Each structure stands twice: as C-alpha cells, then as structure tokens.
C-alpha cells in the first residue's frame, strides 16, 4: 500500500525577490542582441521598469537551472495591504490541503499565505483504490483543496473527489476546489455526432462530491464556467507572464503577438493589448485529428520582428511548433512561446527543444518532471497569484456570512 502524508514544515524558507509591472507603454522595452543575462537587474530607461532575477540560467552539462519567480510577481494593480507582513492575518478558520498532483505549488501557496498545509493521509491500495483521511479537524472551517487534474488525469480527479467528500463528511463549513489545471476542459462541446461533453460531466462530479466553489486558472474556454452549478473564480495568469516579458530588453516596435490558431485570437488580442498594444498575427491551421495539426498560412506581418506565441496550454506541441516553423519561414527574427499549462505529452520536448524557440515560458500549474527540462525552458510561479486570490475569496465569504 503506497502512502502519501503531507506534513508542513514549521518555518517557511525565504522567498526570492522580483518586482515588475505588466503595464507597458510603447517604446518602454528595448532590444538587446546579446545572449540572455538574468544575473543583473534589468532597468528600462523610459519608465524605470525594474525586474530583479536572482537565479541565473545555468547550462552546465546541458541541464538548465529553471528560474522560478516566487516573490511579488503580482502586478502592482493586484497588490494589497495584505502583502504587508505587519497586517494580522487571521487564518484560524481557513484550512489549506494539498493533493498529490502538485505538492510543490501547494507548499508555495501556503508559504505566501503564511499558513501551514493541513495534515492529510492519502494512500493507494494494491488494487489502485484511493484512501483519504484528514489528520486534523476541519469542523466549521473554510477548506481549500489544491489539486490539479494533470496526468494521470483520472487518478488525480478521483483523488480530488475523495478529498472533497472527506472534508464534507468532516463537517467543513465550505469547500473550495483550487484546480490550477482543469483537465477535460478541451472536451467542452460536441464537434462531431455521438461525442460526450466531458467538461460538463467533470463539473457535475465536483459539484455532487460536495464542493461549494471552484477556483481555476486559464480555462481552455470561458464557457466551461457555465457547466458548474456553483460559483467559479477564473484566475488569469497573464500578469505573471507579462511581468516576466517586461524584463526582456525588447523594443516594443519589434514585437508581434501571434495566436497559434483561430480559436485563441481573443486570448492573443488581450495579451497584445497589455504588451504595448503590439500588433497581432494569426496562424491558420486545419486539424485532421486529435493532437494532429497542419499549418496552412499566416495572417499578419512578422518579418524582422520578435514573435510571441500565446496559448493556454502546450500538449504535444504540434500546433505551436509548426506555427513557429512558419513564422521563421515568414522572416521572424526570434520566436517566444508562452503558455500557462505545460502538459508536455510526448513528443513535446523534442519539438520544443529543437531550436525553433528562443525561449519557452510556462507556469507551474502543472509539475514539470526533471527529465523534461531543456535549456530554453523558463518556469514562472503562480503561487502568489493563487494565494492572494484565496485570501480575497475567503475575505469575501467571511463578510457575506456575517450578514446572513
């Protein structure tokens, strides 16, 4: 019988420090032709934008050190007085638990919030069944369960459902499922006859298990929120990526934001508007099957420009890799890939590390295995963003309960 018990450390380690703003003005970024250098503070003269990255990229032995931004990566408009360490945070009625999908992200969230992860015992029986037991009382508490439905999706989804059920039977006041990556989100509609809409089914399962609220990051489509019969907080991770791009010495006049398919135009347009109102280009593709894509043509001008491809997830990387190849054919000087969810199903690593991309920027909503590291990879942490969201949701729920 395999066992997984989460016990929080008594003290939180110190965070890295970085600060920047995702509010760009045209001409505020400047281009630098030399190789990337993260070891020194980056200051853009026009608006005094500063981003300090204290972890350099180390390519020794072909294995990179992935810079992870852990402290104050929230944009200034998200900052609140709760970030002041002198503010008294009363988390007596707030409990944070982690599943086995991404315990590192859960621990980072707990560190940001100044809490300890709740103690929970999760076991796998010999026949694969999952056993969950809370190791502390949650009676009358607002419980937040952090669990991504990442691969293996069915295992992690079932674990989430059982954790919700355990909290409900332990008389938790409210249960919020914090799902950084919501699996089955792509099955949100019927594209052919006799297909299932798995996103709606999963939403029903989470609701019936006993969840009172869902907090998810960058859903594949906004319509998935309507599948839930409970409140859904949709957190966008764009500010984290935008703040990181703000540290790049790239002239805003050279930037162009590229949508890898027609379905992502709205996402790319919103991203471009915040990135110095950069021009937009679209890759037109025709999909012949699941995880199989064929690029047809390019809408827009990318010649001599730095192309930033934006998508919500990278699975097998077929779409984004073929799109990058087309951009190079059309004369793009450099190509960056930005996404929130790095699923990285084979052969994604081979495609992403083949030299098409100057840098592949992802977040840690899904854990990245060490074997999947490659020199162009950069991982940004969304722990502060999720931690701040949890605090605000908790505060709102607490205020609402007073007037009920």
Tab-separated table of C-alpha atoms in Angstrom:
chain	number	residue	atom	x	y	z
A	1	UNK	CA	0.000	0.000	0.000
A	2	UNK	CA	1.531	3.308	-1.110
A	3	UNK	CA	1.102	6.197	1.306
A	4	UNK	CA	1.418	9.960	0.886
A	5	UNK	CA	1.269	12.102	4.014
A	6	UNK	CA	1.669	15.883	3.804
A	7	UNK	CA	3.216	17.450	6.863
A	8	UNK	CA	4.084	21.099	6.665
A	9	UNK	CA	7.423	22.477	7.851
A	10	UNK	CA	7.266	24.683	10.898
A	11	UNK	CA	9.123	27.533	9.252
A	12	UNK	CA	8.850	28.947	5.784
A	13	UNK	CA	12.007	29.456	3.726
A	14	UNK	CA	12.850	32.874	2.408
A	15	UNK	CA	11.477	33.847	-0.947
A	16	UNK	CA	13.215	35.107	-3.991
A	17	UNK	CA	12.565	38.729	-4.779
A	18	UNK	CA	11.418	40.267	-8.012
A	19	UNK	CA	9.139	43.125	-8.877
A	20	UNK	CA	7.917	44.490	-12.151
A	21	UNK	CA	4.881	45.895	-13.862
A	22	UNK	CA	2.848	44.438	-16.666
A	23	UNK	CA	1.567	47.861	-17.736
A	24	UNK	CA	3.603	48.652	-20.843
A	25	UNK	CA	3.930	51.855	-22.803
A	26	UNK	CA	5.125	51.878	-26.374
A	27	UNK	CA	8.866	52.218	-26.513
A	28	UNK	CA	9.323	51.138	-22.910
A	29	UNK	CA	11.109	47.945	-23.907
A	30	UNK	CA	14.465	47.949	-25.600
A	31	UNK	CA	16.167	45.231	-27.632
A	32	UNK	CA	19.423	43.563	-26.731
A	33	UNK	CA	21.177	41.364	-29.279
A	34	UNK	CA	23.439	39.559	-26.862
A	35	UNK	CA	22.512	36.331	-25.062
A	36	UNK	CA	20.099	36.458	-22.156
A	37	UNK	CA	21.590	37.543	-18.865
A	38	UNK	CA	19.382	37.176	-15.806
A	39	UNK	CA	22.126	37.695	-13.273
A	40	UNK	CA	21.830	41.510	-13.154
A	41	UNK	CA	18.862	43.779	-12.547
A	42	UNK	CA	17.133	44.920	-15.729
A	43	UNK	CA	16.151	48.576	-15.925
A	44	UNK	CA	14.399	50.104	-18.932
A	45	UNK	CA	15.198	53.801	-19.032
A	46	UNK	CA	11.926	55.234	-20.320
A	47	UNK	CA	9.685	54.192	-17.434
A	48	UNK	CA	12.255	52.910	-14.939
A	49	UNK	CA	10.837	49.388	-15.132
A	50	UNK	CA	12.901	47.096	-12.928
A	51	UNK	CA	12.926	43.340	-12.629
A	52	UNK	CA	15.442	41.561	-10.426
A	53	UNK	CA	16.023	37.887	-11.164
A	54	UNK	CA	18.447	36.357	-8.715
A	55	UNK	CA	18.613	32.879	-10.268
A	56	UNK	CA	20.759	32.794	-13.424
A	57	UNK	CA	20.183	30.287	-16.191
A	58	UNK	CA	22.919	27.682	-15.935
A	59	UNK	CA	23.507	25.494	-18.953
A	60	UNK	CA	26.209	23.358	-17.370
A	61	UNK	CA	26.202	19.741	-18.502
A	62	UNK	CA	23.241	20.540	-20.762
A	63	UNK	CA	20.899	20.792	-17.767
A	64	UNK	CA	19.413	24.239	-17.158
A	65	UNK	CA	18.570	25.819	-13.872
A	66	UNK	CA	14.984	26.934	-14.224
A	67	UNK	CA	14.394	30.438	-12.824
A	68	UNK	CA	11.248	30.384	-10.705
A	69	UNK	CA	9.848	33.730	-9.623
A	70	UNK	CA	8.372	33.272	-6.182
A	71	UNK	CA	8.068	36.688	-4.549
A	72	UNK	CA	5.971	39.707	-5.550
A	73	UNK	CA	5.340	38.618	-9.107
A	74	UNK	CA	1.859	40.086	-8.790
A	75	UNK	CA	1.415	43.267	-10.849
A	76	UNK	CA	1.028	46.474	-8.900
A	77	UNK	CA	-2.696	46.722	-9.527
A	78	UNK	CA	-3.164	43.395	-7.694
A	79	UNK	CA	-1.076	44.427	-4.686
A	80	UNK	CA	-2.972	44.917	-1.431
A	81	UNK	CA	-2.243	45.769	2.170
A	82	UNK	CA	-2.396	42.053	2.880
A	83	UNK	CA	1.116	41.844	1.430
A	84	UNK	CA	2.361	43.941	4.331
A	85	UNK	CA	3.839	41.496	6.853
A	86	UNK	CA	2.574	43.707	9.698
A	87	UNK	CA	-1.050	43.037	8.736
A	88	UNK	CA	-2.635	40.495	11.042
A	89	UNK	CA	-3.956	37.572	9.049
A	90	UNK	CA	-6.488	35.531	10.919
A	91	UNK	CA	-6.427	32.136	9.244
A	92	UNK	CA	-7.884	30.235	12.179
A	93	UNK	CA	-10.959	29.295	10.140
A	94	UNK	CA	-9.079	28.707	6.887
A	95	UNK	CA	-7.571	25.309	6.134
A	96	UNK	CA	-5.396	24.584	3.104
A	97	UNK	CA	-4.888	21.000	1.942
A	98	UNK	CA	-2.851	19.579	-0.911
A	99	UNK	CA	-3.370	16.547	-3.087
A	100	UNK	CA	-0.546	14.548	-4.619
A	101	UNK	CA	-0.744	16.156	-8.076
A	102	UNK	CA	1.422	19.227	-7.395
A	103	UNK	CA	2.523	19.424	-3.740
A	104	UNK	CA	5.332	21.880	-4.545
A	105	UNK	CA	2.868	24.512	-5.775
A	106	UNK	CA	0.632	23.905	-2.766
A	107	UNK	CA	3.563	24.482	-0.424
A	108	UNK	CA	4.456	27.728	-2.191
A	109	UNK	CA	0.865	28.927	-1.824
A	110	UNK	CA	0.945	28.102	1.884
A	111	UNK	CA	4.239	29.980	2.304
A	112	UNK	CA	2.791	33.065	0.631
A	113	UNK	CA	-0.341	32.949	2.773
A	114	UNK	CA	1.630	32.455	5.977
A	115	UNK	CA	-0.156	29.181	6.681
A	116	UNK	CA	0.830	25.563	7.096
A	117	UNK	CA	-0.611	22.906	4.861
A	118	UNK	CA	-3.214	20.788	6.587
A	119	UNK	CA	-2.134	17.294	7.518
A	120	UNK	CA	-3.734	14.635	5.362
A	121	UNK	CA	-3.043	10.972	4.716
A	122	UNK	CA	-3.518	9.757	1.129
A	123	UNK	CA	-2.927	6.101	0.305
A	124	UNK	CA	-3.109	3.850	-2.736
A	125	UNK	CA	-4.238	0.298	-2.105
A	126	UNK	CA	-2.716	-2.579	-4.015
A	127	UNK	CA	-5.663	-2.638	-6.431
A	128	UNK	CA	-5.315	1.121	-7.129
A	129	UNK	CA	-8.129	2.367	-4.906
A	130	UNK	CA	-7.541	5.699	-3.143
A	131	UNK	CA	-7.879	6.247	0.604
A	132	UNK	CA	-8.024	9.715	2.170
A	133	UNK	CA	-8.085	10.648	5.857
A	134	UNK	CA	-7.780	14.137	7.303
A	135	UNK	CA	-5.320	14.261	10.175
A	136	UNK	CA	-6.857	17.348	11.794
A	137	UNK	CA	-10.291	18.799	12.471
A	138	UNK	CA	-11.949	20.966	9.832
A	139	UNK	CA	-15.307	21.362	11.588
A	140	UNK	CA	-16.718	24.816	10.826
A	141	UNK	CA	-13.687	25.775	8.725
A	142	UNK	CA	-13.388	27.123	5.188
A	143	UNK	CA	-11.376	24.431	3.424
A	144	UNK	CA	-9.352	24.960	0.242
A	145	UNK	CA	-8.100	21.862	-1.600
A	146	UNK	CA	-5.289	22.406	-4.110
A	147	UNK	CA	-5.296	19.655	-6.710
A	148	UNK	CA	-4.676	19.828	-10.452
A	149	UNK	CA	-6.259	17.207	-12.669
A	150	UNK	CA	-2.995	16.776	-14.557
A	151	UNK	CA	-1.657	13.447	-15.879
A	152	UNK	CA	-2.588	10.907	-14.714
A	153	UNK	CA	-5.832	12.849	-15.066
A	154	UNK	CA	-8.251	10.162	-13.889
A	155	UNK	CA	-6.182	9.345	-10.779
A	156	UNK	CA	-5.881	12.981	-9.740
A	157	UNK	CA	-9.532	13.720	-10.478
A	158	UNK	CA	-10.704	10.792	-8.362
A	159	UNK	CA	-8.346	11.853	-5.575
A	160	UNK	CA	-9.844	15.357	-5.662
A	161	UNK	CA	-13.377	13.973	-5.412
A	162	UNK	CA	-12.494	11.760	-2.457
A	163	UNK	CA	-10.749	14.646	-0.682
A	164	UNK	CA	-13.842	16.818	-1.141
A	165	UNK	CA	-16.029	14.032	0.207
A	166	UNK	CA	-13.762	13.567	3.232
A	167	UNK	CA	-13.971	17.289	4.057
A	168	UNK	CA	-17.745	17.323	3.631
A	169	UNK	CA	-18.169	14.352	5.968
A	170	UNK	CA	-15.845	16.079	8.462
A	171	UNK	CA	-18.337	18.987	8.719
A	172	UNK	CA	-16.314	21.620	6.875
A	173	UNK	CA	-18.240	24.880	6.579
A	174	UNK	CA	-17.302	25.485	2.934
A	175	UNK	CA	-15.131	23.560	0.477
A	176	UNK	CA	-13.327	25.285	-2.386
A	177	UNK	CA	-11.601	23.172	-5.034
A	178	UNK	CA	-8.492	25.043	-6.189
A	179	UNK	CA	-7.751	23.496	-9.588
A	180	UNK	CA	-4.739	25.194	-11.219
A	181	UNK	CA	-5.148	22.953	-14.273
A	182	UNK	CA	-8.653	21.743	-15.079
A	183	UNK	CA	-8.422	18.525	-17.095
A	184	UNK	CA	-11.063	17.570	-19.646
A	185	UNK	CA	-11.555	21.298	-20.349
A	186	UNK	CA	-10.966	20.714	-24.059
A	187	UNK	CA	-13.989	18.404	-24.222
A	188	UNK	CA	-16.307	21.391	-23.818
A	189	UNK	CA	-18.548	20.900	-26.855
A	190	UNK	CA	-19.590	18.392	-29.471
A	191	UNK	CA	-17.541	18.715	-32.654
A	192	UNK	CA	-18.957	15.531	-34.143
A	193	UNK	CA	-22.006	13.394	-33.616
A	194	UNK	CA	-22.270	10.980	-30.683
A	195	UNK	CA	-19.486	12.666	-28.675
A	196	UNK	CA	-19.536	13.304	-24.949
A	197	UNK	CA	-19.059	16.678	-23.263
A	198	UNK	CA	-16.671	15.511	-20.560
A	199	UNK	CA	-16.115	19.005	-19.141
A	200	UNK	CA	-19.752	19.164	-18.050
A	201	UNK	CA	-19.558	15.657	-16.574
A	202	UNK	CA	-16.474	16.540	-14.517
A	203	UNK	CA	-18.152	19.745	-13.336
A	204	UNK	CA	-21.132	17.719	-12.142
A	205	UNK	CA	-18.867	15.250	-10.328
A	206	UNK	CA	-17.054	18.019	-8.450
A	207	UNK	CA	-20.352	19.669	-7.501
A	208	UNK	CA	-22.012	16.456	-6.359
A	209	UNK	CA	-18.940	15.471	-4.337
A	210	UNK	CA	-19.624	18.477	-2.111
A	211	UNK	CA	-17.599	21.419	-3.406
A	212	UNK	CA	-19.142	24.839	-2.754
A	213	UNK	CA	-16.829	26.794	-5.026
A	214	UNK	CA	-14.179	26.247	-7.717
A	215	UNK	CA	-11.061	28.302	-8.371
A	216	UNK	CA	-9.373	27.508	-11.701
A	217	UNK	CA	-6.584	29.006	-13.811
A	218	UNK	CA	-6.907	29.848	-17.517
A	219	UNK	CA	-9.700	27.525	-18.555
A	220	UNK	CA	-9.485	26.351	-22.158
A	221	UNK	CA	-12.708	28.214	-22.879
A	222	UNK	CA	-14.725	30.575	-20.728
A	223	UNK	CA	-17.904	28.630	-21.385
A	224	UNK	CA	-16.646	25.889	-19.053
A	225	UNK	CA	-17.555	28.134	-16.114
A	226	UNK	CA	-21.198	27.739	-17.069
A	227	UNK	CA	-21.001	23.976	-16.635
A	228	UNK	CA	-20.763	24.388	-12.864
A	229	UNK	CA	-23.831	24.964	-10.718
A	230	UNK	CA	-21.605	26.588	-8.078
A	231	UNK	CA	-19.542	29.818	-8.188
A	232	UNK	CA	-16.358	29.664	-10.273
A	233	UNK	CA	-13.420	32.072	-9.878
A	234	UNK	CA	-11.494	32.152	-13.148
A	235	UNK	CA	-7.913	33.305	-12.498
A	236	UNK	CA	-5.911	34.590	-15.467
A	237	UNK	CA	-2.153	34.006	-15.286
A	238	UNK	CA	-1.292	36.549	-17.977
A	239	UNK	CA	0.053	39.123	-15.476
A	240	UNK	CA	2.763	36.675	-14.363
A	241	UNK	CA	3.964	36.111	-17.928
A	242	UNK	CA	3.646	39.802	-18.839
A	243	UNK	CA	5.759	40.846	-15.868
A	244	UNK	CA	8.456	38.425	-16.947
A	245	UNK	CA	8.385	39.682	-20.531
A	246	UNK	CA	8.708	43.206	-19.153
A	247	UNK	CA	12.194	42.261	-18.010
A	248	UNK	CA	13.217	41.488	-21.583
A	249	UNK	CA	15.170	44.186	-23.397
A	250	UNK	CA	12.990	44.047	-26.480
A	251	UNK	CA	11.897	47.150	-28.358
A	252	UNK	CA	8.115	47.332	-28.356
A	253	UNK	CA	8.126	48.302	-32.042
A	254	UNK	CA	9.661	44.917	-32.853
A	255	UNK	CA	7.035	42.872	-31.011
A	256	UNK	CA	4.189	40.965	-32.588
A	257	UNK	CA	1.840	38.658	-30.687
A	258	UNK	CA	0.860	35.508	-32.555
A	259	UNK	CA	-2.161	33.298	-31.983
A	260	UNK	CA	-1.307	29.680	-32.904
A	261	UNK	CA	-4.887	29.085	-34.084
A	262	UNK	CA	-8.083	30.955	-34.799
A	263	UNK	CA	-9.662	29.807	-31.539
A	264	UNK	CA	-7.031	31.664	-29.500
A	265	UNK	CA	-7.456	35.063	-31.183
A	266	UNK	CA	-9.351	36.622	-28.260
A	267	UNK	CA	-6.670	35.455	-25.810
A	268	UNK	CA	-3.848	36.738	-28.019
A	269	UNK	CA	-5.605	40.065	-28.611
A	270	UNK	CA	-5.971	40.669	-24.866
A	271	UNK	CA	-2.316	39.730	-24.374
A	272	UNK	CA	-1.169	42.070	-27.174
A	273	UNK	CA	-3.159	44.971	-25.766
A	274	UNK	CA	-1.289	44.711	-22.471
A	275	UNK	CA	2.033	44.251	-24.270
A	276	UNK	CA	2.432	47.819	-25.556
A	277	UNK	CA	-0.632	47.283	-27.768
A	278	UNK	CA	1.515	45.122	-30.040
A	279	UNK	CA	0.232	44.075	-33.484
A	280	UNK	CA	-1.462	40.705	-33.877
A	281	UNK	CA	-0.814	37.807	-36.255
A	282	UNK	CA	-2.784	34.579	-36.630
A	283	UNK	CA	-1.677	31.126	-37.730
A	284	UNK	CA	-4.404	29.395	-39.719
A	285	UNK	CA	-4.367	25.627	-39.262
A	286	UNK	CA	-6.575	22.727	-40.106
A	287	UNK	CA	-6.813	19.862	-37.626
A	288	UNK	CA	-7.234	16.377	-39.095
A	289	UNK	CA	-7.449	14.546	-35.770
A	290	UNK	CA	-6.824	14.827	-32.043
A	291	UNK	CA	-3.280	16.100	-31.298
A	292	UNK	CA	-2.618	16.346	-35.047
A	293	UNK	CA	-2.388	19.786	-36.659
A	294	UNK	CA	-1.365	21.118	-40.056
A	295	UNK	CA	-0.419	24.749	-40.618
A	296	UNK	CA	-1.940	26.343	-43.703
A	297	UNK	CA	-0.964	30.025	-43.801
A	298	UNK	CA	-0.186	33.144	-41.754
A	299	UNK	CA	-2.376	36.193	-41.328
A	300	UNK	CA	-0.277	39.249	-40.464
A	301	UNK	CA	3.281	40.516	-40.848
A	302	UNK	CA	6.137	39.088	-38.758
A	303	UNK	CA	9.147	39.851	-40.966
A	304	UNK	CA	12.097	41.071	-38.887
A	305	UNK	CA	10.020	41.025	-35.693
A	306	UNK	CA	10.133	39.207	-32.364
A	307	UNK	CA	7.114	36.912	-32.363
A	308	UNK	CA	5.476	35.971	-29.057
A	309	UNK	CA	3.184	32.968	-29.442
A	310	UNK	CA	0.471	32.797	-26.756
A	311	UNK	CA	-1.643	29.770	-25.875
A	312	UNK	CA	-3.369	28.391	-22.800
A	313	UNK	CA	-1.578	25.021	-22.898
A	314	UNK	CA	1.083	23.007	-24.696
A	315	UNK	CA	0.259	19.313	-25.003
A	316	UNK	CA	2.188	17.547	-27.772
A	317	UNK	CA	3.464	20.937	-29.069
A	318	UNK	CA	2.409	20.071	-32.623
A	319	UNK	CA	0.404	23.242	-33.133
A	320	UNK	CA	2.897	25.666	-31.653
A	321	UNK	CA	5.960	24.000	-33.228
A	322	UNK	CA	4.501	24.047	-36.734
A	323	UNK	CA	3.414	27.610	-36.148
A	324	UNK	CA	6.947	28.596	-35.098
A	325	UNK	CA	8.394	26.961	-38.209
A	326	UNK	CA	6.003	29.010	-40.344
A	327	UNK	CA	6.987	32.208	-38.516
A	328	UNK	CA	10.658	31.578	-39.258
A	329	UNK	CA	9.793	30.977	-42.908
A	330	UNK	CA	7.988	34.299	-42.972
A	331	UNK	CA	11.081	36.108	-41.626
A	332	UNK	CA	10.545	36.358	-37.868
A	333	UNK	CA	13.786	37.234	-36.078
A	334	UNK	CA	13.003	35.385	-32.835
A	335	UNK	CA	10.095	33.296	-31.598
A	336	UNK	CA	8.969	33.019	-27.963
A	337	UNK	CA	6.354	30.537	-26.759
A	338	UNK	CA	4.194	31.461	-23.751
A	339	UNK	CA	1.592	29.246	-22.135
A	340	UNK	CA	0.031	28.648	-18.726
A	341	UNK	CA	-0.307	24.860	-18.677
A	342	UNK	CA	2.661	22.718	-19.707
A	343	UNK	CA	1.146	19.280	-20.254
A	344	UNK	CA	4.184	18.179	-22.305
A	345	UNK	CA	2.925	14.892	-23.712
A	346	UNK	CA	5.466	13.115	-25.958
A	347	UNK	CA	6.966	14.235	-28.285
A	348	UNK	CA	6.571	17.800	-26.944
A	349	UNK	CA	10.092	18.086	-25.505
A	350	UNK	CA	11.762	17.104	-28.776
A	351	UNK	CA	9.703	19.662	-30.676
A	352	UNK	CA	10.235	22.500	-28.194
A	353	UNK	CA	13.978	21.950	-27.774
A	354	UNK	CA	14.678	21.617	-31.495
A	355	UNK	CA	15.882	25.208	-31.935
A	356	UNK	CA	12.648	26.828	-33.149
A	357	UNK	CA	12.160	28.861	-29.963
A	358	UNK	CA	14.353	31.448	-28.328
A	359	UNK	CA	12.570	30.701	-25.055
A	360	UNK	CA	9.608	28.646	-23.864
A	361	UNK	CA	7.857	30.382	-20.946
A	362	UNK	CA	5.427	28.355	-18.835
A	363	UNK	CA	3.960	28.412	-15.324
A	364	UNK	CA	3.953	25.782	-12.606
A	365	UNK	CA	0.228	24.984	-12.668
A	366	UNK	CA	1.451	21.512	-13.624
A	367	UNK	CA	4.616	19.958	-12.201
A	368	UNK	CA	7.454	19.676	-14.711
A	369	UNK	CA	9.490	16.494	-14.394
A	370	UNK	CA	13.252	16.937	-14.263
A	371	UNK	CA	13.635	14.813	-17.383
A	372	UNK	CA	11.576	17.391	-19.284
A	373	UNK	CA	13.946	20.295	-18.598
A	374	UNK	CA	15.684	21.782	-21.608
A	375	UNK	CA	17.851	24.925	-21.996
A	376	UNK	CA	15.142	27.173	-23.455
A	377	UNK	CA	12.628	26.425	-20.680
A	378	UNK	CA	11.592	29.049	-18.122
A	379	UNK	CA	9.115	28.229	-15.334
A	380	UNK	CA	7.230	31.029	-13.560
A	381	UNK	CA	5.372	30.502	-10.301
A	382	UNK	CA	1.678	31.369	-9.905
A	383	UNK	CA	1.712	30.630	-6.170
A	384	UNK	CA	1.462	34.287	-5.122
A	385	UNK	CA	-1.378	34.900	-7.550
A	386	UNK	CA	-3.346	31.916	-6.270
A	387	UNK	CA	-2.541	32.698	-2.646
A	388	UNK	CA	-3.791	36.247	-2.999
A	389	UNK	CA	-6.940	35.023	-4.751
A	390	UNK	CA	-7.653	32.550	-1.951
A	391	UNK	CA	-7.282	35.298	0.658
A	392	UNK	CA	-9.691	37.569	-1.206
A	393	UNK	CA	-12.251	34.821	-1.752
A	394	UNK	CA	-12.007	33.909	1.923
A	395	UNK	CA	-12.430	37.533	2.994
A	396	UNK	CA	-15.488	37.975	0.777
A	397	UNK	CA	-17.073	34.773	2.046
A	398	UNK	CA	-16.378	35.786	5.643
A	399	UNK	CA	-18.012	39.193	5.150
A	400	UNK	CA	-21.005	37.624	3.420
A	401	UNK	CA	-21.536	35.136	6.247
A	402	UNK	CA	-21.729	37.984	8.771
A	403	UNK	CA	-24.780	39.482	7.078
A	404	UNK	CA	-26.589	36.204	6.556
